[in-house]
XYZ file of C-alpha atoms in Angstrom:
508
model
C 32.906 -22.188 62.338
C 32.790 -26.002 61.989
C 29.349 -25.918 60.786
C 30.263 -23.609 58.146
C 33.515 -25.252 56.667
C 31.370 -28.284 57.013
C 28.726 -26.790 54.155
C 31.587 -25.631 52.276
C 32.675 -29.399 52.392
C 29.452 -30.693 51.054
C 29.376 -27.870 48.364
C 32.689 -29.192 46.644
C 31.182 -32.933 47.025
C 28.579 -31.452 44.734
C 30.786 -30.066 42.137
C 32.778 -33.817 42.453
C 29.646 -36.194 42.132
C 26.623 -34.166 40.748
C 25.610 -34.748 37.254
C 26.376 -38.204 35.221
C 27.702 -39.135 33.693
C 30.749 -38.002 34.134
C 34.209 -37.329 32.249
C 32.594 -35.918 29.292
C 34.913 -33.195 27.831
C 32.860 -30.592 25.380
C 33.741 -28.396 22.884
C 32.138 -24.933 24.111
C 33.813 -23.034 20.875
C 31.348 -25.644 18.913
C 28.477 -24.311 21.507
C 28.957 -20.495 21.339
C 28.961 -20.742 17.188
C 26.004 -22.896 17.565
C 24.079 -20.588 20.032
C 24.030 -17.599 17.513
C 23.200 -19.730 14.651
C 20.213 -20.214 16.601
C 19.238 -16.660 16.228
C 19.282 -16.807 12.389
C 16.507 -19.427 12.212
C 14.580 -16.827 14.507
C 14.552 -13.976 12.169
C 11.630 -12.556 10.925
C 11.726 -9.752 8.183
C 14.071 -10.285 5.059
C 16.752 -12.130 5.469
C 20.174 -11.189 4.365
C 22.141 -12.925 1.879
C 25.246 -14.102 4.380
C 21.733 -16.084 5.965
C 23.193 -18.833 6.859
C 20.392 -20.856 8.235
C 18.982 -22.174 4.494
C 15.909 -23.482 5.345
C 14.107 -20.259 6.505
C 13.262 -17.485 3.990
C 11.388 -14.113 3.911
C 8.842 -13.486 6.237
C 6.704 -10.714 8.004
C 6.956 -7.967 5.120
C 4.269 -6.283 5.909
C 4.538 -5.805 9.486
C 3.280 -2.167 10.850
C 1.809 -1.627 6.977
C -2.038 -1.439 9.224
C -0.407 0.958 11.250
C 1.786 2.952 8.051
C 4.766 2.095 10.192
C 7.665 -0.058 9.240
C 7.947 -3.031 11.781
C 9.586 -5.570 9.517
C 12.504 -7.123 11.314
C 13.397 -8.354 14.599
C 12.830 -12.313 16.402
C 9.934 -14.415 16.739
C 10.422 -15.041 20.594
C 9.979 -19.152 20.331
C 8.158 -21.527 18.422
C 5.755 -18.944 16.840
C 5.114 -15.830 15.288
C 4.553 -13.188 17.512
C 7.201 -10.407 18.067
C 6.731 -9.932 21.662
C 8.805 -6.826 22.795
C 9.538 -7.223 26.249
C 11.308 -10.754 25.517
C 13.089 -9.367 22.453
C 14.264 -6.842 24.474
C 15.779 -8.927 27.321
C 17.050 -11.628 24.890
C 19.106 -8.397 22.893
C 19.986 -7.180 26.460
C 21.606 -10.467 27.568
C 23.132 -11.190 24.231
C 25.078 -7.494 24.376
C 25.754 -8.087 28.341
C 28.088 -10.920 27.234
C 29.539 -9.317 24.142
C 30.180 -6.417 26.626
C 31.833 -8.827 29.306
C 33.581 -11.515 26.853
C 33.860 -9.398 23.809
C 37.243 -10.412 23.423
C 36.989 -14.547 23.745
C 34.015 -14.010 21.668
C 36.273 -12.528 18.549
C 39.482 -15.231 19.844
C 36.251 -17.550 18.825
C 35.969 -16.557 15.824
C 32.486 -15.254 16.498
C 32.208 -11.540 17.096
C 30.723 -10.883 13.773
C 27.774 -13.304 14.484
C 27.255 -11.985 17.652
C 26.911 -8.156 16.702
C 24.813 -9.413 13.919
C 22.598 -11.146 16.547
C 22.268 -8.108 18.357
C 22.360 -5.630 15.677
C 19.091 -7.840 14.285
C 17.088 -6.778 17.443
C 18.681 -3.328 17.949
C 17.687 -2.001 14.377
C 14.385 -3.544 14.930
C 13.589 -1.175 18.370
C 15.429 1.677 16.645
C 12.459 1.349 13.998
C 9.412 0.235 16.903
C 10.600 4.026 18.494
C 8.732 6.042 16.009
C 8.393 8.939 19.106
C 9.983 9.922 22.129
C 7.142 9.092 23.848
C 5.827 5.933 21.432
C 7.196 2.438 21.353
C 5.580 -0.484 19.149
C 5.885 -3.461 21.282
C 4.522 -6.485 20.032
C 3.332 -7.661 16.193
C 0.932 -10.007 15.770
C -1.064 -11.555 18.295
C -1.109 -14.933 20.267
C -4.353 -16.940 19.995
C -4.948 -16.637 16.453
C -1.290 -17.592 16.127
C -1.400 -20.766 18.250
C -4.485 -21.626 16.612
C -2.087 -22.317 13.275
C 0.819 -24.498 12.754
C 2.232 -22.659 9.731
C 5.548 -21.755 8.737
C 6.546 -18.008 9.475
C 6.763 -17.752 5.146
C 3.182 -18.755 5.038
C 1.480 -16.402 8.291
C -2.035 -15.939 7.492
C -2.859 -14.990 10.804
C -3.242 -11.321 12.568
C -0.302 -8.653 12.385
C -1.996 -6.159 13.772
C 0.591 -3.844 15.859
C 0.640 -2.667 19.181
C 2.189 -0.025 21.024
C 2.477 2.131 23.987
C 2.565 5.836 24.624
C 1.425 8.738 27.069
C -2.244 7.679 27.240
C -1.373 3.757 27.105
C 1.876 3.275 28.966
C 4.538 0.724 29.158
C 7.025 1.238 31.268
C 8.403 -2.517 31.538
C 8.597 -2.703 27.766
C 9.734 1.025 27.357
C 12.743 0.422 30.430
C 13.887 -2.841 29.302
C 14.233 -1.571 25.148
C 16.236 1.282 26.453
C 18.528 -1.302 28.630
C 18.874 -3.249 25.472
C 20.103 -0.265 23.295
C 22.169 0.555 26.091
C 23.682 -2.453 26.394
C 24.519 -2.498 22.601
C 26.146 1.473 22.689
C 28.707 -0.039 24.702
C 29.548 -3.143 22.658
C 29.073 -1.355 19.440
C 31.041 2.047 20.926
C 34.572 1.091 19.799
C 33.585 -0.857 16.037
C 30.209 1.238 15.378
C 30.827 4.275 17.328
C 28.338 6.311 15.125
C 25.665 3.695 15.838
C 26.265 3.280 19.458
C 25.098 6.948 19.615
C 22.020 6.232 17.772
C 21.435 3.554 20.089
C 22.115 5.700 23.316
C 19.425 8.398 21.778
C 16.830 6.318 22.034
C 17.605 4.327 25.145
C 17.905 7.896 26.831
C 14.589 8.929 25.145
C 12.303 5.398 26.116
C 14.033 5.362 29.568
C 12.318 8.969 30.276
C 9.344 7.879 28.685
C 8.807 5.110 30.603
C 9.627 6.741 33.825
C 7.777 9.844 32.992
C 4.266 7.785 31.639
C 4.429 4.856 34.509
C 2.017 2.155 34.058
C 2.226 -1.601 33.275
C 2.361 -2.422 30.004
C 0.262 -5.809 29.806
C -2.823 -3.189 31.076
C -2.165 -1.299 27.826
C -1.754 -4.270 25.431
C -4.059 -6.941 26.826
C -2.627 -9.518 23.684
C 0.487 -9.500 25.906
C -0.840 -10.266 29.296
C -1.625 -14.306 28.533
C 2.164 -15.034 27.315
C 4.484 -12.499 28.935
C 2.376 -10.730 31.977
C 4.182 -8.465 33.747
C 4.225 -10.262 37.435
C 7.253 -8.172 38.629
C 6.331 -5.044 37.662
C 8.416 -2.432 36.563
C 10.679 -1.231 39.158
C 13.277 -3.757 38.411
C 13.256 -2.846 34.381
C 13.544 1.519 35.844
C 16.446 0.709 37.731
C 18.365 -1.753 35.577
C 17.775 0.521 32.587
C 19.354 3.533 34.663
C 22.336 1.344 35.368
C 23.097 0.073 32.062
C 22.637 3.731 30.882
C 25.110 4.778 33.249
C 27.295 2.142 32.028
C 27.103 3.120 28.974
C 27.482 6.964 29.188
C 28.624 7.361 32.729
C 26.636 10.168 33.423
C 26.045 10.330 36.989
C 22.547 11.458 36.533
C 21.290 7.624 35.977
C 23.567 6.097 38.881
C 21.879 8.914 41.532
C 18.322 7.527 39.678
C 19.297 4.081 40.327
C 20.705 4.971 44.297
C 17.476 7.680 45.173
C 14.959 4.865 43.920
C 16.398 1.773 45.205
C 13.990 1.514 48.216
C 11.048 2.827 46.292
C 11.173 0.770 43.111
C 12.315 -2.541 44.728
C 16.243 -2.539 43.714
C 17.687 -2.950 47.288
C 14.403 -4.692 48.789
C 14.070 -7.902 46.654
C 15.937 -10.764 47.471
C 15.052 -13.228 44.796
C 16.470 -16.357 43.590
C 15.409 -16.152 40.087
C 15.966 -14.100 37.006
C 14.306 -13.904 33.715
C 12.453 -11.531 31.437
C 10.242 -11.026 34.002
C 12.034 -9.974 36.756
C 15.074 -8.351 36.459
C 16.160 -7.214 40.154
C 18.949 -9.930 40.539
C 20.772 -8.959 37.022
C 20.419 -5.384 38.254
C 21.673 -5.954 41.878
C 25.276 -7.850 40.663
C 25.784 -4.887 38.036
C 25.562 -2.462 40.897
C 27.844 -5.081 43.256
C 29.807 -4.858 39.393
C 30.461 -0.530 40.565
C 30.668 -0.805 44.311
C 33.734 -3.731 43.407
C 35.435 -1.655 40.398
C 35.054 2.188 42.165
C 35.720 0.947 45.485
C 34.553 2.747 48.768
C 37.185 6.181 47.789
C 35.612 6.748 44.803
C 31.560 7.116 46.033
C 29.792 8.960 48.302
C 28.910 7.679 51.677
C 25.122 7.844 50.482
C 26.086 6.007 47.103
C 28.339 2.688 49.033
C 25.541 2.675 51.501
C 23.006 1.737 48.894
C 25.147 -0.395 46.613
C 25.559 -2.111 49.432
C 22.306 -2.848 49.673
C 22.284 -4.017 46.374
C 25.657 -6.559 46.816
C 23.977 -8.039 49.600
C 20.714 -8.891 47.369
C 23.200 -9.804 44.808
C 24.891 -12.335 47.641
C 21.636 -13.920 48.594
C 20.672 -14.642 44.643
C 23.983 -16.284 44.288
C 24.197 -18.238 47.209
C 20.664 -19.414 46.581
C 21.980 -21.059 43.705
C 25.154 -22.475 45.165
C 22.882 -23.955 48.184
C 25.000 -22.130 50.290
C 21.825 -20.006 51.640
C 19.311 -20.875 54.555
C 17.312 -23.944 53.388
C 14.412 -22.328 52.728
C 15.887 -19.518 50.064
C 18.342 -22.076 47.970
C 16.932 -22.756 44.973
C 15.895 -26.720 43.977
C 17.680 -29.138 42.243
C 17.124 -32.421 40.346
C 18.553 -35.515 41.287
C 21.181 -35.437 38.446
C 21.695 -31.638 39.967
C 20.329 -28.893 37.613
C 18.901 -25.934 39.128
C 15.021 -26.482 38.980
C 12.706 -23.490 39.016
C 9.215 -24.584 37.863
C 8.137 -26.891 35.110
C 7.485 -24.454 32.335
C 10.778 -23.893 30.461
C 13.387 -24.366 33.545
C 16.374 -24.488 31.259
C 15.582 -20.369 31.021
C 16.497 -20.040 34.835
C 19.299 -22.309 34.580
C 21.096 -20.823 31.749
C 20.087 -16.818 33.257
C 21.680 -17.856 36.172
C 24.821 -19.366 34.759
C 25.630 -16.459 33.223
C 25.052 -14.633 36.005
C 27.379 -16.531 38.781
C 30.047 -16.659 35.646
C 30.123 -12.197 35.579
C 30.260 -12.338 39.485
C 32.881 -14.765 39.595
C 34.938 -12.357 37.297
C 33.813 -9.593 39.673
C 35.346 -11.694 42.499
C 38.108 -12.107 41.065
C 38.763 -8.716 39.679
C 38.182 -7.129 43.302
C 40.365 -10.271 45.009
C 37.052 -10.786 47.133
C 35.372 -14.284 48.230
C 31.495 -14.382 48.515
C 30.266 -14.591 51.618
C 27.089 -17.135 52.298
C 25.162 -17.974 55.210
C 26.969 -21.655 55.225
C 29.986 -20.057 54.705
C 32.371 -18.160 51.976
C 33.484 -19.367 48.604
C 35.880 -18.240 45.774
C 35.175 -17.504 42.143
C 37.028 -21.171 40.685
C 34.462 -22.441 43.145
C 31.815 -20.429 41.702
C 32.371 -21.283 37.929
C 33.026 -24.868 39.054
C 29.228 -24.971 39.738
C 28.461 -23.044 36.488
C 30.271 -25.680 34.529
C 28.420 -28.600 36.080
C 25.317 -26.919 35.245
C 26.366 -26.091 31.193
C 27.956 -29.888 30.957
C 24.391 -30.617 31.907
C 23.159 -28.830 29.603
C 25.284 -30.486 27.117
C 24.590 -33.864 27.722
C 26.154 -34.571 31.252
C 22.979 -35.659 32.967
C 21.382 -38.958 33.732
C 19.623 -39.122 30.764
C 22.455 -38.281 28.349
C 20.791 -36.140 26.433
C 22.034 -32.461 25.304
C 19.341 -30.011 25.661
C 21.104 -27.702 22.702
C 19.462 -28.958 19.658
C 22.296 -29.958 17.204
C 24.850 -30.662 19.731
C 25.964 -33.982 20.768
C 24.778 -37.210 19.508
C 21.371 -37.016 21.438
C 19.433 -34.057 21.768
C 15.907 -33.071 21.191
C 14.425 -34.372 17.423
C 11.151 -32.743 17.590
C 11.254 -29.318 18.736
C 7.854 -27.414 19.247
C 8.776 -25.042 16.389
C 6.694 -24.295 13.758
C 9.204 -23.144 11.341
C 11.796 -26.221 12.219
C 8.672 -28.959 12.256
C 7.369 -28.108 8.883
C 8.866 -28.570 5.044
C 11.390 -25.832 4.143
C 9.864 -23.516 2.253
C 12.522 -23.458 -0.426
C 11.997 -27.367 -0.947
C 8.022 -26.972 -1.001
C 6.987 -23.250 -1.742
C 3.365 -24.686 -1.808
C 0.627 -22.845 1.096
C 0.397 -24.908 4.032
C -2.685 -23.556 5.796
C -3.678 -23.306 9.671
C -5.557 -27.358 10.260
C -3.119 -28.307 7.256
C 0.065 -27.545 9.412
C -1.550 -29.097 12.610
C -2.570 -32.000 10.643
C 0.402 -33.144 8.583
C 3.380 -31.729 10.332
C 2.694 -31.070 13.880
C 0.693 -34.155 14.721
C 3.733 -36.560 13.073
C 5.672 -38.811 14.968
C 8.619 -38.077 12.975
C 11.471 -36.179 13.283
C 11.338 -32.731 12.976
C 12.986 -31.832 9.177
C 15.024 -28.851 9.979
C 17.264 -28.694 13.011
C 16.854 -25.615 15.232
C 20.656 -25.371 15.358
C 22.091 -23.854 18.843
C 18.313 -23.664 20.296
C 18.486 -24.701 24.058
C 15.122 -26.401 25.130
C 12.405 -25.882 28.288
C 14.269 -29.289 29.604
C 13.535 -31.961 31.790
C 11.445 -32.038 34.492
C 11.921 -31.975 38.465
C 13.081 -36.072 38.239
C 15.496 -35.211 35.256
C 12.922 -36.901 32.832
C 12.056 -35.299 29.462
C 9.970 -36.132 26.789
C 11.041 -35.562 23.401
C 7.767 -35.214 21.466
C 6.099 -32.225 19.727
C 2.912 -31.573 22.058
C 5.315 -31.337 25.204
C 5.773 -28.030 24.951
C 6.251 -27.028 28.016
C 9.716 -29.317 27.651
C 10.707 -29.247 23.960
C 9.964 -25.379 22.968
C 13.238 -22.833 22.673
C 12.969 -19.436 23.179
C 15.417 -16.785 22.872
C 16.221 -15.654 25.981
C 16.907 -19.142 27.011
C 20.398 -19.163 24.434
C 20.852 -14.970 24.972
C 23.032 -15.426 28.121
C 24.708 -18.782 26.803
C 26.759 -17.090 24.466
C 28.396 -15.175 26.818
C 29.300 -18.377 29.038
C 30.033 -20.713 26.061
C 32.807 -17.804 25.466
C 33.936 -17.627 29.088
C 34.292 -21.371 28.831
C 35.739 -22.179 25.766
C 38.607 -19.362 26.167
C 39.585 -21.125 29.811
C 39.777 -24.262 28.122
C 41.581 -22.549 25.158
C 44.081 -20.966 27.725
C 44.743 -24.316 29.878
C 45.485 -26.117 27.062
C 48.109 -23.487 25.612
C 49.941 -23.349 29.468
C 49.922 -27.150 29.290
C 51.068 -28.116 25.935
């Protein structure tokens, strides 16, 4: 018992000395509205007049026209111009999750409007890819001839040739996680878009049985995939969480006994993991089944049903304490010295920010139930919780020993040359003029300069193991965005700013 309250101890040292400097108060409002303008600049398609990121224009019009199938639409995944489905998919996943969870801080924001327009942008994208029950385009346009140019999306001369799965060439990551995403969006869109939300849950119902149905991995069917988003998980993890965002969304029992009969089979209540990304999905999908077991309570199941969502909690349990340290040495995920969660080198900030938002939903969970979480070095509360969450978002924003805020645009020091083609390279409504392939490379991305546009609300790969980063073009392993890394940011920046809203309010 000592040992453990002595853990607990150097836990809250953490949250009182990690991350400097210190005493920085942000403005998370100014975040969230930031994060989605992010997702305007990531557009592809035609852009809608109430655009209101000016420097990016019309792009991608002829997507699917090889194919005689309409793919224009949807987000470039990062700094280039492939539409990569399985990363769309999670990014429109995550952003519904929090519009689902803090729907109603987002709209005291302000923001609800920009986020179902975020989401909406994806959603009427895959409702468009799903020309079949049993077909799914899932990616447009294809990596190495893309990285071989540095052009601006308005000026693509490079392959669009489509790809898709079906019967003979499954996909079932890229199938499941599509039908999560659509089923994550029925239930924001259910109340303001009821008609729509429908839609939505017809074809999540439809790609979730096609994926289950056709099994197979989908980087095997679309080889173009397998060298930027390989499937190392497999699918299990997207089967399951698709079944349980489906039965969030409908409640139909039929996906929760799916979720419960395959747990051991597919992974769900096997995996302990201490990551979570677009990759592998088993730790988002174990805390929404802690989410039921917490909410229904023990009464409410079947024996057979608490048995395996508990299971699931205590997966859930090891994936957060992992990331509060509060797990055996050996499972708790690294840290830097200035404290930030530290994955691997390639784009950490994507692990940081996927777990932030997942500690913030469980701490709500907590507190919902009136339950602590229990950890091998001993049991914490949910202010504890989301005390660690903040120290890892003020780090984000420019608490950390450099001083720098990894969201480009916020703060007086954050990342000036982003590796983004679009952001790096003359607007095309101040220069219309063709900037080829070696053109781009030569003038714009091998410049020293800053980059011309700002990538608004984009939230960088970050700094290294030693908090160090290097702010230059080539480094992209540090200074490329991606989508999924601001997806689950919008639902914290929400959380955050409407505690902050609510303290000040009970102390004025």
């Amino acid at each position: 018992m000592e040992k453990v309250e002595e853990y607990r101890k150097i836990f809250l040292l953490f949250l009182l000395f990690s991350s400097v400097p210190r005493l920085v108060a942000f403005d998370y409002g100014e975040a969230l509205s930031k994060s989605l303008l992010y997702f305007e600049a990531q557009r592809s398609g035609r852009l809608p007049h109430r655009q209101r990121i000016s420097w990016r224009s019309d792009s991608g019009l002829t997507d699917g026209l090889e194919q005689r199938v309409d793919l224009v639409g949807g987000y470039y995944d990062a700094g280039d111009h492939v539409k990569f489905g399985l990363p769309m998919a999670f990014t429109a996943t995550m952003l519904a999750w929090g519009a689902a969870e803090y729907g109603g801080a987002i709209a005291a924001a302000g923001e609800m409007e920009h986020a179902l327009g975020a989401i909406k942008w994806a959603t009427d994208y895959f409702i468009k890819a799903h020309t079949l029950p049993n077909l799914l385009w899932a990616q447009v346009g294809e990596g190495v001839s893309d990285h071989y140019c540095w052009q601006r999306p308005e000026d693509m001369t490079t392959s669009r040739q489509a790809y898709r799965v079906d019967a003979e060439h499954p996909g079932t990551e890229v199938a499941a996680e599509t039908a999560a995403a659509l089923a994550a969006a029925a239930v924001v869109f259910r109340n303001t878009n009821p008609r729509y939300s429908r839609l939505l849950l017809h074809h999540a119902q439809q790609l979730f049985e096609f994926g289950d149905k056709y099994r197979g991995r989908y980087d095997e069917s679309i080889p173009a995939a397998k060298s930027y988003y390989p499937s190392v998980s497999g699918y299990g993890d997207e089967l399951l969480w698709a079944a349980m965002w489906l039965h969030r969304a409908t409640r139909q029992a039929k996906y929760l006994t799916y979720a419960v009969e395959k747990a051991a089979e597919l992974g769900g209540a096997g995996w302990a993991v201490s990551e979570f990304s677009w990759d592998i999905k088993y730790a988002g999908l174990q805390i929404l089944a802690s989410k039921l077991l917490m909410e229904e309570g023990r009464r409410n199941l079947e024996e057979k049903r608490v048995e395996v969502l508990e299971q699931y909690r205590s997966k859930a349990q090891h994936y957060i304490c992992s990331c509060l340290n509060m797990s055996t040495a050996d499972s708790n995920v690294r840290r830097t010295p200035g404290g930030l969660l530290f994955v691997r080198e390639w784009n950490n900030m994507q692990y940081v920010t996927g777990a932030a938002f997942l500690l913030t939903v469980y701490s709500d969970y907590l507190t919902a139930s009136g339950e602590l979480l229990h950890c091998p070095r001993g049991s914490l509360g949910p202010r504890e919780i989301l005390s660690f969450v903040k120290v890892q978002v003020d780090y984000m924003l420019g608490s950390n020993p450099l001083g720098m805020s990894y969201m480009v645009g916020f703060g007086r020091k954050y990342p000036k040359r982003v590796h983004h083609r679009a952001a790096s390279t003359i607007s095309y409504k101040k220069d219309g003029s063709f900037i080829g392939c070696a053109q781009g490379y030569d003038k714009w991305f091998g410049r020293r300069k800053e980059n011309p546009n700002i990538l608004i609300g984009a939230i960088v790969g970050g700094p290294n193991a030693k908090d160090r980063f290097k702010d230059m073009r080539e480094n992209y392993m540090q200074t490329e965005a991606c989508t999924y890394n601001t997806a689950p940011m919008v639902g914290v920046f929400a959380k955050l700013h409407h505690l902050k809203a609510q303290s000040s309010s009970s102390s004025s």
